[in-house]
Structures are given as C-alpha cells and as structure tokens.
C-alpha cells in the first residue's frame, strides 16, 4: 500500500507512523464537557453493542449529527490522503463538533486501511486510547463514517458523544 504525494521512503515511513499511531498511540481526541464521507453507523452497531455489553455498559445509539461529523472527517482524510483529527488550520475536532451542533463530552477514533468493520473495531479495542473512547461510560451515542480516496484507500472515523 502506498501513500500519494510522497517519495517511496517517505511513504514507508508515513505508513509505519500511521500504523504505530493506530495500534499503539490510540489516535484519540477528547472534547471536554462544556471531501465527503459516507455514513456507516449501521455497519458498526453490532460490534459496538458487543464491545460495550462485554464490559457491562449499555449499547450506544446511532446519531445523525455524529454520523455526519464522522463522515466529514473520513471524507477530509480521504481527500487529503492523510489520517488525522484536523481538517486544516483552526478546524480541529472541537470546531467540527461545534459546527455540527454537538455539545458536551465527545471523542473520535480514526483509522486508515482496507478492512472490514470487524477488523476495524478489533484494532481499536487493541489500542488503549481507542478502547478508552469506546468504553467511556459518559457516551451514549455514536456515528461512524468512511470514505475512499481515488486510489481505493479507505479512511474511517468514529465519533462518540453524550
């Protein structure tokens, strides 16, 4: 798998860094209390329900605002060819939540790669930051979005909120 707009050595380094972020660092972004992507919440409902049930938590409910915010992030990442939480200068996670009418505690998991939802949620559960977001008892709602770039590479975003 290659990354657009980078020399080969840069692509390899970037891919290694992204995998490290996904598997180890837990690509998280939490908002304290106080390109176009596609909504994919339906494909995540059973995985999230199982994950939370196994840890004594109630299931999450799909939410249109959260799905829109997740789809926006997935679409931006696909159009930029880069995985992250920002959509440009001054347009980070908190700004996107506010623009979508989402208040209170919220968190986001992002990922990159051609994988099934089952593999995606398994990877997030094996990453402490992503796991913490999905098991946060403050959250009752979620939105999942994905987008594919012109090269067929898939980007994912999961937004969780109260």
PDB file of C-alpha atoms in Angstrom:
ATOM      1  CA  UNK A   1       0.000   0.000   0.000  1.00  0.00           C
ATOM      2  CA  UNK A   2       1.454   3.385  -0.960  1.00  0.00           C
ATOM      3  CA  UNK A   3       0.661   6.877   0.131  1.00  0.00           C
ATOM      4  CA  UNK A   4       0.062   9.571  -2.509  1.00  0.00           C
ATOM      5  CA  UNK A   5       2.322  12.606  -2.970  1.00  0.00           C
ATOM      6  CA  UNK A   6       5.359  11.233  -1.099  1.00  0.00           C
ATOM      7  CA  UNK A   7       8.635   9.611  -2.255  1.00  0.00           C
ATOM      8  CA  UNK A   8       8.848   5.853  -1.610  1.00  0.00           C
ATOM      9  CA  UNK A   9      10.952   6.202   1.560  1.00  0.00           C
ATOM     10  CA  UNK A  10       8.544   8.851   2.832  1.00  0.00           C
ATOM     11  CA  UNK A  11       5.558   6.626   2.095  1.00  0.00           C
ATOM     12  CA  UNK A  12       7.064   3.747   4.048  1.00  0.00           C
ATOM     13  CA  UNK A  13       7.901   5.996   6.994  1.00  0.00           C
ATOM     14  CA  UNK A  14       4.434   7.564   6.927  1.00  0.00           C
ATOM     15  CA  UNK A  15       2.718   4.163   6.761  1.00  0.00           C
ATOM     16  CA  UNK A  16       4.796   2.884   9.689  1.00  0.00           C
ATOM     17  CA  UNK A  17       3.961   6.006  11.676  1.00  0.00           C
ATOM     18  CA  UNK A  18       0.239   5.688  10.925  1.00  0.00           C
ATOM     19  CA  UNK A  19       0.178   2.027  11.942  1.00  0.00           C
ATOM     20  CA  UNK A  20       2.037   2.889  15.112  1.00  0.00           C
ATOM     21  CA  UNK A  21      -0.483   5.622  15.903  1.00  0.00           C
ATOM     22  CA  UNK A  22      -3.382   3.283  15.227  1.00  0.00           C
ATOM     23  CA  UNK A  23      -2.071   0.321  17.154  1.00  0.00           C
ATOM     24  CA  UNK A  24      -0.146   1.992  19.960  1.00  0.00           C
ATOM     25  CA  UNK A  25      -0.948   5.662  20.498  1.00  0.00           C
ATOM     26  CA  UNK A  26      -4.708   5.380  20.256  1.00  0.00           C
ATOM     27  CA  UNK A  27      -5.381   8.316  17.899  1.00  0.00           C
ATOM     28  CA  UNK A  28      -7.765   9.963  20.266  1.00  0.00           C
ATOM     29  CA  UNK A  29      -9.071  13.414  20.649  1.00  0.00           C
ATOM     30  CA  UNK A  30     -11.394  14.259  23.508  1.00  0.00           C
ATOM     31  CA  UNK A  31     -13.527  17.375  23.791  1.00  0.00           C
ATOM     32  CA  UNK A  32     -14.028  18.194  27.475  1.00  0.00           C
ATOM     33  CA  UNK A  33     -17.525  18.715  28.864  1.00  0.00           C
ATOM     34  CA  UNK A  34     -18.766  22.213  28.331  1.00  0.00           C
ATOM     35  CA  UNK A  35     -14.082  15.881   0.967  1.00  0.00           C
ATOM     36  CA  UNK A  36     -17.399  13.945   1.544  1.00  0.00           C
ATOM     37  CA  UNK A  37     -17.603  10.744   3.511  1.00  0.00           C
ATOM     38  CA  UNK A  38     -20.339   8.193   3.798  1.00  0.00           C
ATOM     39  CA  UNK A  39     -22.202   7.421   6.993  1.00  0.00           C
ATOM     40  CA  UNK A  40     -21.553   3.855   8.028  1.00  0.00           C
ATOM     41  CA  UNK A  41     -23.079   3.685  11.507  1.00  0.00           C
ATOM     42  CA  UNK A  42     -25.214   0.660  10.650  1.00  0.00           C
ATOM     43  CA  UNK A  43     -22.109  -1.413   9.978  1.00  0.00           C
ATOM     44  CA  UNK A  44     -20.756  -0.710  13.468  1.00  0.00           C
ATOM     45  CA  UNK A  45     -23.839  -1.141  15.637  1.00  0.00           C
ATOM     46  CA  UNK A  46     -23.421  -4.842  16.434  1.00  0.00           C
ATOM     47  CA  UNK A  47     -19.684  -4.529  17.142  1.00  0.00           C
ATOM     48  CA  UNK A  48     -20.154  -1.590  19.489  1.00  0.00           C
ATOM     49  CA  UNK A  49     -23.071  -3.299  21.243  1.00  0.00           C
ATOM     50  CA  UNK A  50     -20.995  -6.433  21.834  1.00  0.00           C
ATOM     51  CA  UNK A  51     -17.929  -4.492  22.979  1.00  0.00           C
ATOM     52  CA  UNK A  52     -19.894  -2.436  25.478  1.00  0.00           C
ATOM     53  CA  UNK A  53     -22.036  -5.346  26.688  1.00  0.00           C
ATOM     54  CA  UNK A  54     -18.915  -7.405  27.428  1.00  0.00           C
ATOM     55  CA  UNK A  55     -17.778  -4.576  29.705  1.00  0.00           C
ATOM     56  CA  UNK A  56     -21.103  -4.053  31.487  1.00  0.00           C
ATOM     57  CA  UNK A  57     -22.032  -0.912  29.557  1.00  0.00           C
ATOM     58  CA  UNK A  58     -25.283  -0.102  27.751  1.00  0.00           C
ATOM     59  CA  UNK A  59     -25.262  -0.085  23.948  1.00  0.00           C
ATOM     60  CA  UNK A  60     -24.671   3.116  22.008  1.00  0.00           C
ATOM     61  CA  UNK A  61     -27.347   4.615  19.784  1.00  0.00           C
ATOM     62  CA  UNK A  62     -26.573   5.790  16.264  1.00  0.00           C
ATOM     63  CA  UNK A  63     -26.906   9.563  15.922  1.00  0.00           C
ATOM     64  CA  UNK A  64     -27.247  11.512  12.665  1.00  0.00           C
ATOM     65  CA  UNK A  65     -25.197  14.524  13.830  1.00  0.00           C
ATOM     66  CA  UNK A  66     -22.354  12.276  14.968  1.00  0.00           C
ATOM     67  CA  UNK A  67     -22.502  10.267  11.755  1.00  0.00           C
ATOM     68  CA  UNK A  68     -22.319  13.489   9.727  1.00  0.00           C
ATOM     69  CA  UNK A  69     -19.279  14.652  11.739  1.00  0.00           C
ATOM     70  CA  UNK A  70     -17.609  11.251  11.273  1.00  0.00           C
ATOM     71  CA  UNK A  71     -18.369  11.203   7.541  1.00  0.00           C
ATOM     72  CA  UNK A  72     -16.943  14.725   7.200  1.00  0.00           C
ATOM     73  CA  UNK A  73     -13.691  13.647   8.850  1.00  0.00           C
ATOM     74  CA  UNK A  74     -13.414  10.456   6.795  1.00  0.00           C
ATOM     75  CA  UNK A  75     -14.061  12.458   3.632  1.00  0.00           C
ATOM     76  CA  UNK A  76     -11.463  15.062   4.539  1.00  0.00           C
ATOM     77  CA  UNK A  77      -8.841  12.428   5.318  1.00  0.00           C
ATOM     78  CA  UNK A  78      -9.531  10.671   2.007  1.00  0.00           C
ATOM     79  CA  UNK A  79      -9.301  13.911   0.024  1.00  0.00           C
ATOM     80  CA  UNK A  80      -6.094  14.930   1.838  1.00  0.00           C
ATOM     81  CA  UNK A  81      -4.575  11.435   1.655  1.00  0.00           C
ATOM     82  CA  UNK A  82      -3.664  11.708   5.326  1.00  0.00           C
ATOM     83  CA  UNK A  83      -5.048  10.384   8.600  1.00  0.00           C
ATOM     84  CA  UNK A  84      -5.677  12.816  11.464  1.00  0.00           C
ATOM     85  CA  UNK A  85      -8.221  14.741  13.510  1.00  0.00           C
ATOM     86  CA  UNK A  86      -7.820  18.176  11.933  1.00  0.00           C
ATOM     87  CA  UNK A  87      -9.366  19.439   8.715  1.00  0.00           C
ATOM     88  CA  UNK A  88      -6.980  22.378   8.379  1.00  0.00           C
ATOM     89  CA  UNK A  89      -5.810  25.424  10.338  1.00  0.00           C
ATOM     90  CA  UNK A  90      -8.312  26.182  13.092  1.00  0.00           C
ATOM     91  CA  UNK A  91     -10.590  23.382  12.001  1.00  0.00           C
ATOM     92  CA  UNK A  92      -9.859  20.652  14.503  1.00  0.00           C
ATOM     93  CA  UNK A  93     -12.088  18.193  16.309  1.00  0.00           C
ATOM     94  CA  UNK A  94     -13.676  20.722  18.711  1.00  0.00           C
ATOM     95  CA  UNK A  95     -14.507  23.089  15.846  1.00  0.00           C
ATOM     96  CA  UNK A  96     -16.138  20.275  13.831  1.00  0.00           C
ATOM     97  CA  UNK A  97     -18.205  19.178  16.848  1.00  0.00           C
ATOM     98  CA  UNK A  98     -19.433  22.729  17.429  1.00  0.00           C
ATOM     99  CA  UNK A  99     -20.260  23.205  13.734  1.00  0.00           C
ATOM    100  CA  UNK A 100     -22.365  20.009  13.836  1.00  0.00           C
ATOM    101  CA  UNK A 101     -24.255  21.055  16.981  1.00  0.00           C
ATOM    102  CA  UNK A 102     -22.552  18.512  19.247  1.00  0.00           C
ATOM    103  CA  UNK A 103     -22.021  19.749  22.803  1.00  0.00           C
ATOM    104  CA  UNK A 104     -20.540  18.129  25.876  1.00  0.00           C
ATOM    105  CA  UNK A 105     -18.023  15.358  26.102  1.00  0.00           C
ATOM    106  CA  UNK A 106     -17.073  13.757  22.787  1.00  0.00           C
ATOM    107  CA  UNK A 107     -14.235  11.674  21.378  1.00  0.00           C
ATOM    108  CA  UNK A 108     -13.044  10.468  17.996  1.00  0.00           C
ATOM    109  CA  UNK A 109     -11.208   7.418  16.706  1.00  0.00           C
ATOM    110  CA  UNK A 110      -9.727   7.463  13.209  1.00  0.00           C
ATOM    111  CA  UNK A 111      -8.170   4.721  11.114  1.00  0.00           C
ATOM    112  CA  UNK A 112      -6.812   4.059   7.655  1.00  0.00           C
ATOM    113  CA  UNK A 113      -6.882   0.840   5.699  1.00  0.00           C
ATOM    114  CA  UNK A 114      -8.972  -1.581   3.683  1.00  0.00           C
ATOM    115  CA  UNK A 115     -10.541  -3.625   6.455  1.00  0.00           C
ATOM    116  CA  UNK A 116     -13.889  -4.973   7.483  1.00  0.00           C
ATOM    117  CA  UNK A 117     -15.764  -3.284  10.332  1.00  0.00           C
ATOM    118  CA  UNK A 118     -14.967  -6.367  12.453  1.00  0.00           C
ATOM    119  CA  UNK A 119     -11.210  -5.875  11.925  1.00  0.00           C
ATOM    120  CA  UNK A 120     -11.561  -2.112  12.445  1.00  0.00           C
ATOM    121  CA  UNK A 121     -13.241  -2.468  15.845  1.00  0.00           C
ATOM    122  CA  UNK A 122     -10.835  -5.238  16.842  1.00  0.00           C
ATOM    123  CA  UNK A 123      -7.874  -2.950  16.075  1.00  0.00           C
ATOM    124  CA  UNK A 124      -9.426  -0.111  18.044  1.00  0.00           C
ATOM    125  CA  UNK A 125     -10.051  -2.424  21.022  1.00  0.00           C
ATOM    126  CA  UNK A 126      -6.369  -3.404  20.962  1.00  0.00           C
ATOM    127  CA  UNK A 127      -5.310   0.248  21.264  1.00  0.00           C
ATOM    128  CA  UNK A 128      -5.637   1.781  24.734  1.00  0.00           C
ATOM    129  CA  UNK A 129      -6.773   5.242  23.609  1.00  0.00           C
ATOM    130  CA  UNK A 130      -9.331   3.945  21.119  1.00  0.00           C
ATOM    131  CA  UNK A 131     -10.545   1.364  23.631  1.00  0.00           C
ATOM    132  CA  UNK A 132     -10.948   4.021  26.330  1.00  0.00           C
ATOM    133  CA  UNK A 133     -13.083   6.114  23.956  1.00  0.00           C
ATOM    134  CA  UNK A 134     -15.412   3.224  23.064  1.00  0.00           C
ATOM    135  CA  UNK A 135     -15.787   2.168  26.707  1.00  0.00           C
ATOM    136  CA  UNK A 136     -16.294   5.654  28.123  1.00  0.00           C
ATOM    137  CA  UNK A 137     -19.479   5.406  30.228  1.00  0.00           C
ATOM    138  CA  UNK A 138     -20.321   9.077  29.530  1.00  0.00           C
ATOM    139  CA  UNK A 139     -21.076   8.252  25.904  1.00  0.00           C
ATOM    140  CA  UNK A 140     -24.487   7.057  24.759  1.00  0.00           C
ATOM    141  CA  UNK A 141     -24.351   7.881  21.041  1.00  0.00           C
ATOM    142  CA  UNK A 142     -22.035   7.324  18.090  1.00  0.00           C
ATOM    143  CA  UNK A 143     -21.564   7.978  14.391  1.00  0.00           C
ATOM    144  CA  UNK A 144     -19.295   6.024  12.050  1.00  0.00           C
ATOM    145  CA  UNK A 145     -18.148   7.329   8.685  1.00  0.00           C
ATOM    146  CA  UNK A 146     -15.863   6.064   5.951  1.00  0.00           C
ATOM    147  CA  UNK A 147     -14.538   7.385   2.664  1.00  0.00           C
ATOM    148  CA  UNK A 148     -12.339   6.054  -0.085  1.00  0.00           C
ATOM    149  CA  UNK A 149      -9.775   8.148  -1.930  1.00  0.00           C
ATOM    150  CA  UNK A 150      -9.139   7.994  -5.678  1.00  0.00           C
ATOM    151  CA  UNK A 151      -6.686   5.145  -5.158  1.00  0.00           C
ATOM    152  CA  UNK A 152      -9.188   2.923  -3.326  1.00  0.00           C
ATOM    153  CA  UNK A 153      -7.721   3.539   0.138  1.00  0.00           C
ATOM    154  CA  UNK A 154     -10.337   3.672   2.915  1.00  0.00           C
ATOM    155  CA  UNK A 155     -10.379   6.125   5.822  1.00  0.00           C
ATOM    156  CA  UNK A 156     -12.584   5.658   8.894  1.00  0.00           C
ATOM    157  CA  UNK A 157     -13.826   7.976  11.663  1.00  0.00           C
ATOM    158  CA  UNK A 158     -15.888   7.103  14.739  1.00  0.00           C
ATOM    159  CA  UNK A 159     -17.351   9.951  16.791  1.00  0.00           C
ATOM    160  CA  UNK A 160     -18.723   9.202  20.261  1.00  0.00           C
ATOM    161  CA  UNK A 161     -20.681  11.623  22.445  1.00  0.00           C
ATOM    162  CA  UNK A 162     -23.097  12.005  25.310  1.00  0.00           C
TER     163      UNK A 162
END
